[in-house]
Amino acid sequence: MTDIRLAVNDNWIDVGEHLAWLTADHHAGAMVNFIGQVRQQNLDDEVTGLVLEHYPAMTEKSLMALIEQASERWPLLRVSVFHRVGALIPGDPIVFVGVSSAHRDAAFEGARFLMDKLKTQAPFWKKETTKQGDRWLDARACDSDASASWD
């Protein structure tokens, strides 16, 4: 049975807290973590801000389904997924995905699966602010390809 922590909110991501929770399970021999942050440069423009929107009930349900899929495919002990929403600036953390397992292969694969699927299947909408104005961001082809590679 996988222990799961999942949250989507506007709170700062305390990476140390999440790492401490993952490493507290002494059955785990491997922890893999991914932290995504707001880039200062995107599509050849300087980014000054990013607003992430979501549909709360749908987003959490979608993320939980992805975590359950990962837990069925690999022997994951703990999974921690935290995604921010609201107004962010370059350098702010957006997402933390951490997994633990007895062995590294499962931890690496589980974390990569979750990020690849999260990028295309979790209902988040991103509006980027640049000096040229605001724009809504579409999913990138490489993200869709990465997600499809797991099917």
PDB file of C-alpha atoms in Angstrom:
ATOM      1  CA  MET A   1       0.000   0.000   0.000  1.00  0.00           C
ATOM      2  CA  THR A   2       1.418   3.351  -1.058  1.00  0.00           C
ATOM      3  CA  ASP A   3       1.299   6.312   1.340  1.00  0.00           C
ATOM      4  CA  ILE A   4       0.155   9.380  -0.595  1.00  0.00           C
ATOM      5  CA  ARG A   5       0.362  13.110   0.022  1.00  0.00           C
ATOM      6  CA  LEU A   6      -1.393  15.278  -2.544  1.00  0.00           C
ATOM      7  CA  ALA A   7      -2.185  18.987  -2.502  1.00  0.00           C
ATOM      8  CA  VAL A   8      -2.998  21.689  -5.015  1.00  0.00           C
ATOM      9  CA  ASN A   9      -2.980  25.178  -3.521  1.00  0.00           C
ATOM     10  CA  ASP A  10      -1.243  28.553  -3.466  1.00  0.00           C
ATOM     11  CA  ASN A  11       1.090  27.692  -0.579  1.00  0.00           C
ATOM     12  CA  TRP A  12       4.869  27.840  -0.927  1.00  0.00           C
ATOM     13  CA  ILE A  13       6.390  24.398  -1.496  1.00  0.00           C
ATOM     14  CA  ASP A  14       8.580  23.465   1.473  1.00  0.00           C
ATOM     15  CA  VAL A  15      10.929  21.006  -0.209  1.00  0.00           C
ATOM     16  CA  GLY A  16      12.626  20.089   3.063  1.00  0.00           C
ATOM     17  CA  GLU A  17       9.309  19.065   4.604  1.00  0.00           C
ATOM     18  CA  HIS A  18       8.483  16.833   1.644  1.00  0.00           C
ATOM     19  CA  LEU A  19      11.932  15.232   1.631  1.00  0.00           C
ATOM     20  CA  ALA A  20      11.693  14.575   5.368  1.00  0.00           C
ATOM     21  CA  TRP A  21       8.353  12.809   4.884  1.00  0.00           C
ATOM     22  CA  LEU A  22       9.721  10.671   2.039  1.00  0.00           C
ATOM     23  CA  THR A  23      12.864   9.662   3.930  1.00  0.00           C
ATOM     24  CA  ALA A  24      10.998   8.867   7.166  1.00  0.00           C
ATOM     25  CA  ASP A  25       9.968   5.490   5.722  1.00  0.00           C
ATOM     26  CA  HIS A  26      12.957   3.297   6.502  1.00  0.00           C
ATOM     27  CA  HIS A  27      11.770   0.552   4.146  1.00  0.00           C
ATOM     28  CA  ALA A  28      12.748   2.850   1.277  1.00  0.00           C
ATOM     29  CA  GLY A  29      16.183   2.533  -0.248  1.00  0.00           C
ATOM     30  CA  ALA A  30      15.591   5.146  -2.944  1.00  0.00           C
ATOM     31  CA  MET A  31      13.935   8.544  -3.210  1.00  0.00           C
ATOM     32  CA  VAL A  32      13.573  10.469  -6.461  1.00  0.00           C
ATOM     33  CA  ASN A  33      12.298  14.034  -6.531  1.00  0.00           C
ATOM     34  CA  PHE A  34      11.429  16.564  -9.202  1.00  0.00           C
ATOM     35  CA  ILE A  35      10.971  20.267  -8.585  1.00  0.00           C
ATOM     36  CA  GLY A  36       9.639  22.454 -11.377  1.00  0.00           C
ATOM     37  CA  GLN A  37       9.919  26.220 -11.206  1.00  0.00           C
ATOM     38  CA  VAL A  38       8.834  29.250 -13.207  1.00  0.00           C
ATOM     39  CA  ARG A  39      11.342  30.005 -15.963  1.00  0.00           C
ATOM     40  CA  GLN A  40      12.540  33.548 -16.561  1.00  0.00           C
ATOM     41  CA  GLN A  41      12.689  32.937 -20.325  1.00  0.00           C
ATOM     42  CA  ASN A  42      10.116  31.154 -22.491  1.00  0.00           C
ATOM     43  CA  LEU A  43       9.452  31.215 -26.233  1.00  0.00           C
ATOM     44  CA  ASP A  44      12.269  33.775 -26.631  1.00  0.00           C
ATOM     45  CA  ASP A  45      10.568  36.254 -24.287  1.00  0.00           C
ATOM     46  CA  GLU A  46      11.396  37.390 -20.776  1.00  0.00           C
ATOM     47  CA  VAL A  47       8.764  36.076 -18.380  1.00  0.00           C
ATOM     48  CA  THR A  48       7.690  38.376 -15.549  1.00  0.00           C
ATOM     49  CA  GLY A  49       4.883  36.258 -14.124  1.00  0.00           C
ATOM     50  CA  LEU A  50       2.786  33.132 -14.442  1.00  0.00           C
ATOM     51  CA  VAL A  51      -0.764  32.498 -13.277  1.00  0.00           C
ATOM     52  CA  LEU A  52      -1.828  28.881 -12.842  1.00  0.00           C
ATOM     53  CA  GLU A  53      -5.529  28.099 -12.757  1.00  0.00           C
ATOM     54  CA  HIS A  54      -7.301  24.812 -12.144  1.00  0.00           C
ATOM     55  CA  TYR A  55     -10.685  23.250 -11.546  1.00  0.00           C
ATOM     56  CA  PRO A  56     -10.236  21.993  -7.972  1.00  0.00           C
ATOM     57  CA  ALA A  57     -12.311  18.818  -7.817  1.00  0.00           C
ATOM     58  CA  MET A  58     -11.265  17.696 -11.287  1.00  0.00           C
ATOM     59  CA  THR A  59      -7.566  18.453 -10.809  1.00  0.00           C
ATOM     60  CA  GLU A  60      -7.151  16.524  -7.560  1.00  0.00           C
ATOM     61  CA  LYS A  61      -9.126  13.576  -8.945  1.00  0.00           C
ATOM     62  CA  SER A  62      -6.931  13.506 -12.057  1.00  0.00           C
ATOM     63  CA  LEU A  63      -3.713  13.663 -10.031  1.00  0.00           C
ATOM     64  CA  MET A  64      -4.893  10.921  -7.668  1.00  0.00           C
ATOM     65  CA  ALA A  65      -5.677   8.681 -10.646  1.00  0.00           C
ATOM     66  CA  LEU A  66      -2.128   9.215 -11.960  1.00  0.00           C
ATOM     67  CA  ILE A  67      -0.651   8.386  -8.554  1.00  0.00           C
ATOM     68  CA  GLU A  68      -2.746   5.226  -8.386  1.00  0.00           C
ATOM     69  CA  GLN A  69      -1.585   4.210 -11.879  1.00  0.00           C
ATOM     70  CA  ALA A  70       2.053   4.722 -10.876  1.00  0.00           C
ATOM     71  CA  SER A  71       1.527   2.725  -7.681  1.00  0.00           C
ATOM     72  CA  GLU A  72       0.045  -0.152  -9.670  1.00  0.00           C
ATOM     73  CA  ARG A  73       2.964  -0.198 -12.122  1.00  0.00           C
ATOM     74  CA  TRP A  74       5.830   0.106  -9.617  1.00  0.00           C
ATOM     75  CA  PRO A  75       6.272  -0.853  -5.950  1.00  0.00           C
ATOM     76  CA  LEU A  76       6.205   2.704  -4.625  1.00  0.00           C
ATOM     77  CA  LEU A  77       6.211   3.198  -0.867  1.00  0.00           C
ATOM     78  CA  ARG A  78       5.435   6.913  -0.705  1.00  0.00           C
ATOM     79  CA  VAL A  79       4.302   9.460  -3.279  1.00  0.00           C
ATOM     80  CA  SER A  80       4.198  13.191  -2.659  1.00  0.00           C
ATOM     81  CA  VAL A  81       2.673  15.503  -5.283  1.00  0.00           C
ATOM     82  CA  PHE A  82       2.256  19.214  -4.568  1.00  0.00           C
ATOM     83  CA  HIS A  83       1.256  21.665  -7.271  1.00  0.00           C
ATOM     84  CA  ARG A  84       0.872  25.379  -6.826  1.00  0.00           C
ATOM     85  CA  VAL A  85      -1.781  27.579  -8.343  1.00  0.00           C
ATOM     86  CA  GLY A  86      -2.221  31.337  -8.376  1.00  0.00           C
ATOM     87  CA  ALA A  87       0.207  34.111  -9.261  1.00  0.00           C
ATOM     88  CA  LEU A  88       3.895  33.157  -9.423  1.00  0.00           C
ATOM     89  CA  ILE A  89       7.118  34.859 -10.495  1.00  0.00           C
ATOM     90  CA  PRO A  90      10.300  33.491 -12.094  1.00  0.00           C
ATOM     91  CA  GLY A  91      12.160  31.237  -9.691  1.00  0.00           C
ATOM     92  CA  ASP A  92       9.057  30.258  -7.728  1.00  0.00           C
ATOM     93  CA  PRO A  93       8.524  26.512  -7.379  1.00  0.00           C
ATOM     94  CA  ILE A  94       5.463  25.238  -9.248  1.00  0.00           C
ATOM     95  CA  VAL A  95       5.469  21.514  -8.605  1.00  0.00           C
ATOM     96  CA  PHE A  96       7.085  18.933  -6.363  1.00  0.00           C
ATOM     97  CA  VAL A  97       6.881  15.250  -7.225  1.00  0.00           C
ATOM     98  CA  GLY A  98       8.651  12.831  -4.928  1.00  0.00           C
ATOM     99  CA  VAL A  99       8.529   9.061  -4.733  1.00  0.00           C
ATOM    100  CA  SER A 100      10.190   6.454  -2.592  1.00  0.00           C
ATOM    101  CA  SER A 101      10.680   2.765  -3.204  1.00  0.00           C
ATOM    102  CA  ALA A 102      12.865  -0.054  -1.988  1.00  0.00           C
ATOM    103  CA  HIS A 103      14.974   0.248  -5.147  1.00  0.00           C
ATOM    104  CA  ARG A 104      16.048   3.068  -7.465  1.00  0.00           C
ATOM    105  CA  ASP A 105      14.606   1.774 -10.747  1.00  0.00           C
ATOM    106  CA  ALA A 106      11.040   1.896  -9.433  1.00  0.00           C
ATOM    107  CA  ALA A 107      11.617   5.320  -7.873  1.00  0.00           C
ATOM    108  CA  PHE A 108      13.062   6.810 -11.071  1.00  0.00           C
ATOM    109  CA  GLU A 109      10.403   5.281 -13.309  1.00  0.00           C
ATOM    110  CA  GLY A 110       7.546   6.225 -10.996  1.00  0.00           C
ATOM    111  CA  ALA A 111       8.667   9.845 -10.708  1.00  0.00           C
ATOM    112  CA  ARG A 112       9.197  10.209 -14.451  1.00  0.00           C
ATOM    113  CA  PHE A 113       5.810   8.635 -15.216  1.00  0.00           C
ATOM    114  CA  LEU A 114       4.074  11.021 -12.825  1.00  0.00           C
ATOM    115  CA  MET A 115       5.715  14.123 -14.288  1.00  0.00           C
ATOM    116  CA  ASP A 116       5.201  13.040 -17.900  1.00  0.00           C
ATOM    117  CA  LYS A 117       1.521  12.328 -17.278  1.00  0.00           C
ATOM    118  CA  LEU A 118       0.959  15.355 -15.037  1.00  0.00           C
ATOM    119  CA  LYS A 119       2.165  17.708 -17.783  1.00  0.00           C
ATOM    120  CA  THR A 120      -0.536  16.549 -20.201  1.00  0.00           C
ATOM    121  CA  GLN A 121      -3.366  15.004 -18.185  1.00  0.00           C
ATOM    122  CA  ALA A 122      -3.805  17.208 -15.131  1.00  0.00           C
ATOM    123  CA  PRO A 123      -6.189  20.093 -15.839  1.00  0.00           C
ATOM    124  CA  PHE A 124      -4.073  23.187 -15.222  1.00  0.00           C
ATOM    125  CA  TRP A 125      -4.157  26.347 -17.310  1.00  0.00           C
ATOM    126  CA  LYS A 126      -1.123  28.620 -17.508  1.00  0.00           C
ATOM    127  CA  LYS A 127      -1.198  32.301 -18.381  1.00  0.00           C
ATOM    128  CA  GLU A 128       2.247  33.776 -18.833  1.00  0.00           C
ATOM    129  CA  THR A 129       3.043  37.477 -18.513  1.00  0.00           C
ATOM    130  CA  THR A 130       5.836  38.976 -20.610  1.00  0.00           C
ATOM    131  CA  LYS A 131       6.804  42.527 -21.573  1.00  0.00           C
ATOM    132  CA  GLN A 132       4.860  41.904 -24.786  1.00  0.00           C
ATOM    133  CA  GLY A 133       1.670  41.049 -22.849  1.00  0.00           C
ATOM    134  CA  ASP A 134      -0.183  38.027 -21.506  1.00  0.00           C
ATOM    135  CA  ARG A 135      -0.606  34.711 -23.308  1.00  0.00           C
ATOM    136  CA  TRP A 136      -2.158  31.350 -22.528  1.00  0.00           C
ATOM    137  CA  LEU A 137       0.276  28.462 -22.898  1.00  0.00           C
ATOM    138  CA  ASP A 138      -0.564  25.325 -24.854  1.00  0.00           C
ATOM    139  CA  ALA A 139       0.811  21.867 -24.158  1.00  0.00           C
ATOM    140  CA  ARG A 140       4.120  21.241 -25.910  1.00  0.00           C
ATOM    141  CA  ALA A 141       4.475  18.418 -28.422  1.00  0.00           C
ATOM    142  CA  CYS A 142       7.435  16.969 -26.508  1.00  0.00           C
ATOM    143  CA  ASP A 143       5.262  16.717 -23.373  1.00  0.00           C
ATOM    144  CA  SER A 144       2.570  14.869 -25.311  1.00  0.00           C
ATOM    145  CA  ASP A 145       5.192  12.530 -26.775  1.00  0.00           C
ATOM    146  CA  ALA A 146       6.652  11.810 -23.328  1.00  0.00           C
ATOM    147  CA  SER A 147       3.206  11.050 -21.921  1.00  0.00           C
ATOM    148  CA  ALA A 148       2.297   8.804 -24.856  1.00  0.00           C
ATOM    149  CA  SER A 149       5.510   6.805 -24.428  1.00  0.00           C
ATOM    150  CA  TRP A 150       4.021   5.238 -21.267  1.00  0.00           C
ATOM    151  CA  ASP A 151       0.903   3.932 -23.033  1.00  0.00           C
TER     152      ASP A 151
END
